[in-house]
Amino acid sequence: MDRIPSFSKNHDLLEQGLHKSMEMHGVTTWDLRFKKPNAGDYITPSALHTIEHILATVLRNSDKKDDVIYFGPMGCRTGFYLLTVNLDYAQVLELLKQCFLVALTFKEVPGSRREECGNYLEHDLDGALKEIGAYLEILRLI
Ligand SMILES: [Zn+2]
């Protein structure tokens, strides 16, 4: 099988931040890199899960909700992918700054009832908010 594009980039050179990963069929994939790859520090599975719930909710309620196709975690637990249409780097950066600020106000995990989630006990709101705050600081330095 062919090696897919996301495995072809040298992950040891990837830094924390917001990176444009690829563009296909009018859809842009953004690499929201919370952690430096292979540096020993990863988002815990429960915080990763909670960040997914919160940010998916906030992004889909934002003023750019119609341009958001998907938001979900990387299996390596160093960040998330955001898929959008019609948005350039500056617009995505602004959107993320707004949404991460809103995300910090959450007092409970949206969609975390048993009937709403496939692993409803695996959540960590405090851990998620800590990671969200840390990534917002990274975004503010861009
Ligand atoms: Zn879930």
Short mmCIF file of N, CA and C and ligand atoms in Angstrom, two decimals:
data_model
loop_
_atom_site.label_atom_id
_atom_site.label_comp_id
_atom_site.label_asym_id
_atom_site.label_seq_id
_atom_site.Cartn_x
_atom_site.Cartn_y
_atom_site.Cartn_z
N MET A 1 0.82 -1.20 0.00
CA MET A 1 0.00 0.00 0.00
C MET A 1 0.87 1.26 0.00
N ASP A 2 0.31 2.34 -0.53
CA ASP A 2 1.04 3.61 -0.52
C ASP A 2 1.08 4.18 0.89
N ARG A 3 2.17 4.86 1.18
CA ARG A 3 2.23 5.60 2.44
C ARG A 3 1.41 6.87 2.26
N ILE A 4 0.47 7.11 3.17
CA ILE A 4 -0.43 8.25 3.00
C ILE A 4 0.27 9.56 3.37
N PRO A 5 -0.22 10.68 2.81
CA PRO A 5 0.50 11.96 2.99
C PRO A 5 0.79 12.33 4.43
N SER A 6 -0.16 12.05 5.36
CA SER A 6 0.07 12.51 6.74
C SER A 6 1.18 11.73 7.43
N PHE A 7 1.54 10.54 6.88
CA PHE A 7 2.67 9.80 7.45
C PHE A 7 3.98 10.21 6.78
N SER A 8 3.88 10.96 5.68
CA SER A 8 5.07 11.30 4.91
C SER A 8 5.79 12.53 5.43
N LYS A 9 5.10 13.29 6.32
CA LYS A 9 5.83 14.44 6.86
C LYS A 9 6.57 14.04 8.12
N ASN A 10 7.74 14.61 8.28
CA ASN A 10 8.59 14.26 9.41
C ASN A 10 8.00 14.84 10.70
N HIS A 11 7.45 13.98 11.52
CA HIS A 11 6.78 14.45 12.73
C HIS A 11 7.73 15.04 13.76
N ASP A 12 9.01 14.68 13.66
CA ASP A 12 9.96 15.26 14.61
C ASP A 12 10.21 16.74 14.32
N LEU A 13 9.81 17.21 13.13
CA LEU A 13 9.99 18.62 12.79
C LEU A 13 8.73 19.43 13.04
N LEU A 14 7.63 18.73 13.40
CA LEU A 14 6.36 19.43 13.63
C LEU A 14 6.35 20.08 15.01
N GLU A 15 6.03 21.35 15.03
CA GLU A 15 5.97 22.07 16.30
C GLU A 15 4.52 22.27 16.72
N GLN A 16 4.33 22.63 17.96
CA GLN A 16 3.00 23.00 18.44
C GLN A 16 2.51 24.19 17.62
N GLY A 17 1.19 24.27 17.42
CA GLY A 17 0.65 25.41 16.69
C GLY A 17 -0.48 25.01 15.78
N LEU A 18 -0.75 25.87 14.81
CA LEU A 18 -1.81 25.62 13.83
C LEU A 18 -1.16 25.50 12.46
N HIS A 19 -1.34 24.34 11.83
CA HIS A 19 -0.72 24.10 10.53
C HIS A 19 -1.77 23.71 9.50
N LYS A 20 -1.61 24.21 8.29
CA LYS A 20 -2.47 23.75 7.20
C LYS A 20 -1.91 22.41 6.75
N SER A 21 -2.71 21.36 6.86
CA SER A 21 -2.22 20.02 6.57
C SER A 21 -2.40 19.66 5.10
N MET A 22 -3.61 19.79 4.59
CA MET A 22 -3.84 19.50 3.17
C MET A 22 -5.15 20.09 2.70
N GLU A 23 -5.32 20.09 1.37
CA GLU A 23 -6.54 20.61 0.77
C GLU A 23 -6.97 19.63 -0.31
N MET A 24 -8.22 19.19 -0.22
CA MET A 24 -8.72 18.24 -1.21
C MET A 24 -10.22 18.42 -1.39
N HIS A 25 -10.67 18.44 -2.64
CA HIS A 25 -12.09 18.61 -2.95
C HIS A 25 -12.68 19.84 -2.27
N GLY A 26 -11.88 20.88 -2.15
CA GLY A 26 -12.37 22.11 -1.55
C GLY A 26 -12.39 22.11 -0.03
N VAL A 27 -11.96 20.99 0.55
CA VAL A 27 -11.94 20.89 2.01
C VAL A 27 -10.50 21.01 2.51
N THR A 28 -10.30 21.89 3.47
CA THR A 28 -8.96 22.08 4.05
C THR A 28 -8.88 21.35 5.38
N THR A 29 -7.80 20.62 5.56
CA THR A 29 -7.53 19.94 6.84
C THR A 29 -6.51 20.76 7.61
N TRP A 30 -6.88 21.17 8.82
CA TRP A 30 -5.99 21.93 9.69
C TRP A 30 -5.48 21.04 10.80
N ASP A 31 -4.19 21.16 11.06
CA ASP A 31 -3.52 20.38 12.10
C ASP A 31 -3.39 21.28 13.33
N LEU A 32 -4.21 20.98 14.33
CA LEU A 32 -4.15 21.73 15.59
C LEU A 32 -3.22 20.96 16.52
N ARG A 33 -1.96 21.34 16.50
CA ARG A 33 -0.97 20.53 17.21
C ARG A 33 -0.78 21.09 18.62
N PHE A 34 -1.35 20.37 19.57
CA PHE A 34 -1.28 20.78 20.98
C PHE A 34 0.09 20.46 21.58
N LYS A 35 0.66 19.34 21.14
CA LYS A 35 1.89 18.82 21.75
C LYS A 35 2.94 18.59 20.68
N LYS A 36 4.19 18.78 21.03
CA LYS A 36 5.26 18.45 20.09
C LYS A 36 5.31 16.92 19.97
N PRO A 37 5.28 16.41 18.73
CA PRO A 37 5.27 14.95 18.55
C PRO A 37 6.49 14.25 19.16
N ASN A 38 6.25 13.09 19.68
CA ASN A 38 7.32 12.22 20.20
C ASN A 38 8.19 12.89 21.25
N ALA A 39 7.57 13.75 22.04
CA ALA A 39 8.34 14.46 23.07
C ALA A 39 7.96 13.98 24.48
N GLY A 40 7.18 12.92 24.55
CA GLY A 40 6.88 12.33 25.86
C GLY A 40 5.68 12.92 26.57
N ASP A 41 5.07 13.96 26.00
CA ASP A 41 3.93 14.62 26.64
C ASP A 41 2.73 14.51 25.71
N TYR A 42 1.69 13.79 26.15
CA TYR A 42 0.53 13.54 25.30
C TYR A 42 -0.74 13.91 26.06
N ILE A 43 -1.80 14.23 25.31
CA ILE A 43 -3.10 14.49 25.92
C ILE A 43 -3.63 13.14 26.41
N THR A 44 -4.17 13.08 27.62
CA THR A 44 -4.69 11.81 28.11
C THR A 44 -5.94 11.43 27.30
N PRO A 45 -6.23 10.14 27.19
CA PRO A 45 -7.42 9.73 26.41
C PRO A 45 -8.71 10.38 26.92
N SER A 46 -8.86 10.53 28.23
CA SER A 46 -10.11 11.10 28.75
C SER A 46 -10.20 12.60 28.46
N ALA A 47 -9.09 13.34 28.58
CA ALA A 47 -9.10 14.77 28.24
C ALA A 47 -9.32 14.95 26.74
N LEU A 48 -8.67 14.10 25.95
CA LEU A 48 -8.83 14.15 24.48
C LEU A 48 -10.31 14.01 24.10
N HIS A 49 -10.96 13.05 24.74
CA HIS A 49 -12.37 12.77 24.48
C HIS A 49 -13.24 13.98 24.85
N THR A 50 -12.94 14.58 26.00
CA THR A 50 -13.72 15.73 26.46
C THR A 50 -13.50 16.95 25.57
N ILE A 51 -12.26 17.18 25.16
CA ILE A 51 -11.97 18.30 24.25
C ILE A 51 -12.77 18.11 22.96
N GLU A 52 -12.83 16.89 22.46
CA GLU A 52 -13.61 16.61 21.24
C GLU A 52 -15.07 17.03 21.43
N HIS A 53 -15.65 16.62 22.55
CA HIS A 53 -17.06 16.96 22.80
C HIS A 53 -17.27 18.47 22.89
N ILE A 54 -16.41 19.14 23.65
CA ILE A 54 -16.59 20.58 23.86
C ILE A 54 -16.35 21.37 22.57
N LEU A 55 -15.22 21.11 21.92
CA LEU A 55 -14.89 21.91 20.72
C LEU A 55 -15.82 21.61 19.55
N ALA A 56 -16.23 20.36 19.41
CA ALA A 56 -17.19 20.05 18.34
C ALA A 56 -18.48 20.84 18.57
N THR A 57 -18.89 20.92 19.82
CA THR A 57 -20.10 21.67 20.17
C THR A 57 -19.93 23.16 19.89
N VAL A 58 -18.81 23.71 20.34
CA VAL A 58 -18.59 25.16 20.19
C VAL A 58 -18.42 25.53 18.72
N LEU A 59 -17.63 24.75 17.98
CA LEU A 59 -17.42 25.05 16.56
C LEU A 59 -18.73 24.99 15.77
N ARG A 60 -19.58 24.03 16.13
CA ARG A 60 -20.84 23.87 15.39
C ARG A 60 -21.92 24.85 15.86
N ASN A 61 -21.59 25.66 16.85
CA ASN A 61 -22.49 26.75 17.26
C ASN A 61 -21.89 28.12 16.95
N SER A 62 -20.74 28.13 16.29
CA SER A 62 -20.05 29.40 16.02
C SER A 62 -20.65 30.06 14.78
N ASP A 63 -20.22 31.30 14.52
CA ASP A 63 -20.73 31.99 13.33
C ASP A 63 -20.17 31.39 12.04
N LYS A 64 -19.19 30.48 12.16
CA LYS A 64 -18.63 29.80 10.98
C LYS A 64 -19.09 28.33 10.92
N LYS A 65 -20.16 28.02 11.63
CA LYS A 65 -20.58 26.61 11.74
C LYS A 65 -20.84 25.95 10.38
N ASP A 66 -21.31 26.73 9.41
CA ASP A 66 -21.59 26.14 8.10
C ASP A 66 -20.32 25.81 7.32
N ASP A 67 -19.19 26.35 7.77
CA ASP A 67 -17.91 26.08 7.11
C ASP A 67 -17.11 24.99 7.81
N VAL A 68 -17.63 24.50 8.93
CA VAL A 68 -16.94 23.45 9.68
C VAL A 68 -17.49 22.09 9.25
N ILE A 69 -16.58 21.26 8.72
CA ILE A 69 -16.99 19.93 8.25
C ILE A 69 -16.80 18.88 9.34
N TYR A 70 -15.68 18.98 10.06
CA TYR A 70 -15.36 17.94 11.04
C TYR A 70 -14.33 18.45 12.03
N PHE A 71 -14.42 17.97 13.26
CA PHE A 71 -13.38 18.21 14.27
C PHE A 71 -13.18 16.92 15.03
N GLY A 72 -11.96 16.45 15.13
CA GLY A 72 -11.74 15.20 15.86
C GLY A 72 -10.29 15.01 16.24
N PRO A 73 -10.04 14.10 17.18
CA PRO A 73 -8.70 13.91 17.73
C PRO A 73 -7.77 13.09 16.85
N MET A 74 -6.48 13.35 16.99
CA MET A 74 -5.45 12.51 16.36
C MET A 74 -5.24 11.28 17.25
N GLY A 75 -5.07 10.16 16.65
CA GLY A 75 -4.84 8.92 17.40
C GLY A 75 -3.59 8.97 18.25
N CYS A 76 -2.62 9.76 17.84
CA CYS A 76 -1.36 9.86 18.61
C CYS A 76 -1.50 10.74 19.84
N ARG A 77 -2.67 11.39 19.99
CA ARG A 77 -2.99 12.23 21.15
C ARG A 77 -2.08 13.45 21.29
N THR A 78 -1.60 13.96 20.15
CA THR A 78 -0.82 15.21 20.20
C THR A 78 -1.61 16.39 19.65
N GLY A 79 -2.87 16.15 19.23
CA GLY A 79 -3.65 17.26 18.72
C GLY A 79 -4.94 16.82 18.06
N PHE A 80 -5.50 17.71 17.25
CA PHE A 80 -6.80 17.49 16.62
C PHE A 80 -6.74 17.91 15.16
N TYR A 81 -7.66 17.37 14.38
CA TYR A 81 -7.84 17.82 13.00
C TYR A 81 -9.16 18.56 12.90
N LEU A 82 -9.11 19.68 12.20
CA LEU A 82 -10.30 20.46 11.88
C LEU A 82 -10.41 20.52 10.37
N LEU A 83 -11.57 20.14 9.85
CA LEU A 83 -11.79 20.19 8.41
C LEU A 83 -12.80 21.31 8.12
N THR A 84 -12.42 22.21 7.20
CA THR A 84 -13.27 23.36 6.90
C THR A 84 -13.38 23.58 5.39
N VAL A 85 -14.34 24.38 5.02
CA VAL A 85 -14.43 24.94 3.67
C VAL A 85 -14.47 26.46 3.79
N ASN A 86 -14.02 27.13 2.75
CA ASN A 86 -14.16 28.60 2.62
C ASN A 86 -13.37 29.42 3.63
N LEU A 87 -12.50 28.83 4.42
CA LEU A 87 -11.78 29.60 5.44
C LEU A 87 -10.27 29.57 5.18
N ASP A 88 -9.64 30.76 5.26
CA ASP A 88 -8.18 30.80 5.13
C ASP A 88 -7.53 30.74 6.51
N TYR A 89 -6.21 30.76 6.52
CA TYR A 89 -5.48 30.58 7.78
C TYR A 89 -5.89 31.61 8.84
N ALA A 90 -5.96 32.88 8.43
CA ALA A 90 -6.28 33.94 9.39
C ALA A 90 -7.68 33.75 9.96
N GLN A 91 -8.61 33.33 9.12
CA GLN A 91 -9.99 33.12 9.58
C GLN A 91 -10.08 31.94 10.54
N VAL A 92 -9.35 30.87 10.24
CA VAL A 92 -9.37 29.70 11.13
C VAL A 92 -8.71 30.05 12.47
N LEU A 93 -7.62 30.78 12.40
CA LEU A 93 -6.94 31.20 13.64
C LEU A 93 -7.88 32.02 14.51
N GLU A 94 -8.58 32.96 13.92
CA GLU A 94 -9.52 33.80 14.66
C GLU A 94 -10.67 32.97 15.22
N LEU A 95 -11.21 32.08 14.38
CA LEU A 95 -12.29 31.20 14.81
C LEU A 95 -11.86 30.36 16.02
N LEU A 96 -10.66 29.80 15.94
CA LEU A 96 -10.19 28.95 17.03
C LEU A 96 -9.97 29.76 18.31
N LYS A 97 -9.42 30.96 18.18
CA LYS A 97 -9.23 31.79 19.38
C LYS A 97 -10.58 32.07 20.05
N GLN A 98 -11.58 32.42 19.26
CA GLN A 98 -12.92 32.67 19.80
C GLN A 98 -13.49 31.41 20.46
N CYS A 99 -13.41 30.29 19.73
CA CYS A 99 -14.04 29.05 20.21
C CYS A 99 -13.32 28.50 21.45
N PHE A 100 -12.00 28.61 21.50
CA PHE A 100 -11.28 28.10 22.67
C PHE A 100 -11.58 28.95 23.90
N LEU A 101 -11.82 30.22 23.69
CA LEU A 101 -12.21 31.10 24.80
C LEU A 101 -13.58 30.69 25.34
N VAL A 102 -14.52 30.41 24.44
CA VAL A 102 -15.85 29.94 24.86
C VAL A 102 -15.72 28.58 25.55
N ALA A 103 -14.88 27.71 25.00
CA ALA A 103 -14.72 26.36 25.55
C ALA A 103 -14.27 26.41 27.01
N LEU A 104 -13.47 27.42 27.35
CA LEU A 104 -12.96 27.53 28.72
C LEU A 104 -14.06 27.81 29.74
N THR A 105 -15.24 28.23 29.27
CA THR A 105 -16.34 28.55 30.19
C THR A 105 -17.20 27.33 30.52
N PHE A 106 -16.92 26.19 29.88
CA PHE A 106 -17.77 25.02 30.10
C PHE A 106 -17.61 24.46 31.52
N LYS A 107 -18.75 24.18 32.13
CA LYS A 107 -18.75 23.63 33.49
C LYS A 107 -19.13 22.15 33.49
N GLU A 108 -19.61 21.69 32.33
CA GLU A 108 -19.90 20.26 32.21
C GLU A 108 -19.63 19.83 30.77
N VAL A 109 -19.52 18.52 30.58
CA VAL A 109 -19.17 18.00 29.26
C VAL A 109 -20.45 17.81 28.44
N PRO A 110 -20.57 18.50 27.31
CA PRO A 110 -21.77 18.32 26.50
C PRO A 110 -21.82 16.91 25.88
N GLY A 111 -23.00 16.37 25.78
CA GLY A 111 -23.17 15.07 25.12
C GLY A 111 -22.55 13.92 25.89
N SER A 112 -22.50 14.01 27.21
CA SER A 112 -21.81 12.96 27.96
C SER A 112 -22.76 12.04 28.72
N ARG A 113 -24.03 12.09 28.36
CA ARG A 113 -24.94 11.10 28.94
C ARG A 113 -24.76 9.78 28.19
N ARG A 114 -25.07 8.71 28.87
CA ARG A 114 -24.86 7.38 28.31
C ARG A 114 -25.42 7.24 26.89
N GLU A 115 -26.63 7.76 26.66
CA GLU A 115 -27.26 7.59 25.35
C GLU A 115 -26.67 8.52 24.28
N GLU A 116 -25.80 9.46 24.71
CA GLU A 116 -25.24 10.44 23.76
C GLU A 116 -23.82 10.11 23.31
N CYS A 117 -23.16 9.16 23.93
CA CYS A 117 -21.72 8.97 23.75
C CYS A 117 -21.36 7.50 23.83
N GLY A 118 -20.34 7.10 23.10
CA GLY A 118 -19.95 5.69 23.05
C GLY A 118 -19.06 5.25 24.21
N ASN A 119 -18.60 6.19 25.03
CA ASN A 119 -17.75 5.84 26.17
C ASN A 119 -17.93 6.94 27.22
N TYR A 120 -19.17 7.03 27.69
CA TYR A 120 -19.58 8.22 28.45
C TYR A 120 -18.88 8.41 29.79
N LEU A 121 -18.27 7.36 30.32
CA LEU A 121 -17.56 7.49 31.60
C LEU A 121 -16.13 7.99 31.42
N GLU A 122 -15.63 7.93 30.18
CA GLU A 122 -14.24 8.35 29.95
C GLU A 122 -14.18 9.82 29.57
N HIS A 123 -14.32 10.69 30.57
CA HIS A 123 -14.21 12.13 30.36
C HIS A 123 -13.39 12.74 31.49
N ASP A 124 -12.76 13.88 31.18
CA ASP A 124 -11.96 14.59 32.18
C ASP A 124 -12.07 16.09 31.88
N LEU A 125 -13.07 16.73 32.49
CA LEU A 125 -13.32 18.15 32.21
C LEU A 125 -12.15 19.02 32.66
N ASP A 126 -11.64 18.80 33.86
CA ASP A 126 -10.52 19.61 34.35
C ASP A 126 -9.29 19.47 33.46
N GLY A 127 -8.99 18.23 33.10
CA GLY A 127 -7.84 17.98 32.23
C GLY A 127 -8.03 18.62 30.86
N ALA A 128 -9.26 18.56 30.35
CA ALA A 128 -9.56 19.15 29.04
C ALA A 128 -9.40 20.66 29.08
N LEU A 129 -9.92 21.29 30.13
CA LEU A 129 -9.84 22.76 30.22
C LEU A 129 -8.39 23.22 30.34
N LYS A 130 -7.58 22.42 31.02
CA LYS A 130 -6.15 22.74 31.14
C LYS A 130 -5.48 22.73 29.74
N GLU A 131 -5.78 21.69 28.97
CA GLU A 131 -5.20 21.59 27.62
C GLU A 131 -5.73 22.69 26.70
N ILE A 132 -7.02 23.00 26.83
CA ILE A 132 -7.64 24.05 26.01
C ILE A 132 -6.98 25.40 26.31
N GLY A 133 -6.77 25.67 27.59
CA GLY A 133 -6.11 26.92 27.99
C GLY A 133 -4.68 27.01 27.48
N ALA A 134 -3.98 25.89 27.55
CA ALA A 134 -2.58 25.87 27.09
C ALA A 134 -2.51 26.08 25.58
N TYR A 135 -3.43 25.47 24.84
CA TYR A 135 -3.40 25.63 23.38
C TYR A 135 -3.83 27.05 22.99
N LEU A 136 -4.75 27.63 23.74
CA LEU A 136 -5.15 29.02 23.46
C LEU A 136 -3.94 29.95 23.60
N GLU A 137 -3.10 29.70 24.57
CA GLU A 137 -1.88 30.51 24.73
C GLU A 137 -0.98 30.36 23.52
N ILE A 138 -0.88 29.14 23.00
CA ILE A 138 -0.07 28.90 21.79
C ILE A 138 -0.65 29.69 20.61
N LEU A 139 -1.98 29.66 20.48
CA LEU A 139 -2.63 30.38 19.37
C LEU A 139 -2.39 31.88 19.48
N ARG A 140 -2.37 32.38 20.70
CA ARG A 140 -2.18 33.84 20.90
C ARG A 140 -0.78 34.28 20.54
N LEU A 141 0.16 33.35 20.50
CA LEU A 141 1.54 33.70 20.14
C LEU A 141 1.79 33.68 18.64
N ILE A 142 0.81 33.14 17.88
CA ILE A 142 0.99 33.04 16.42
C ILE A 142 0.85 34.43 15.80
ZN ZN B 1 -18.05 10.66 23.35
#
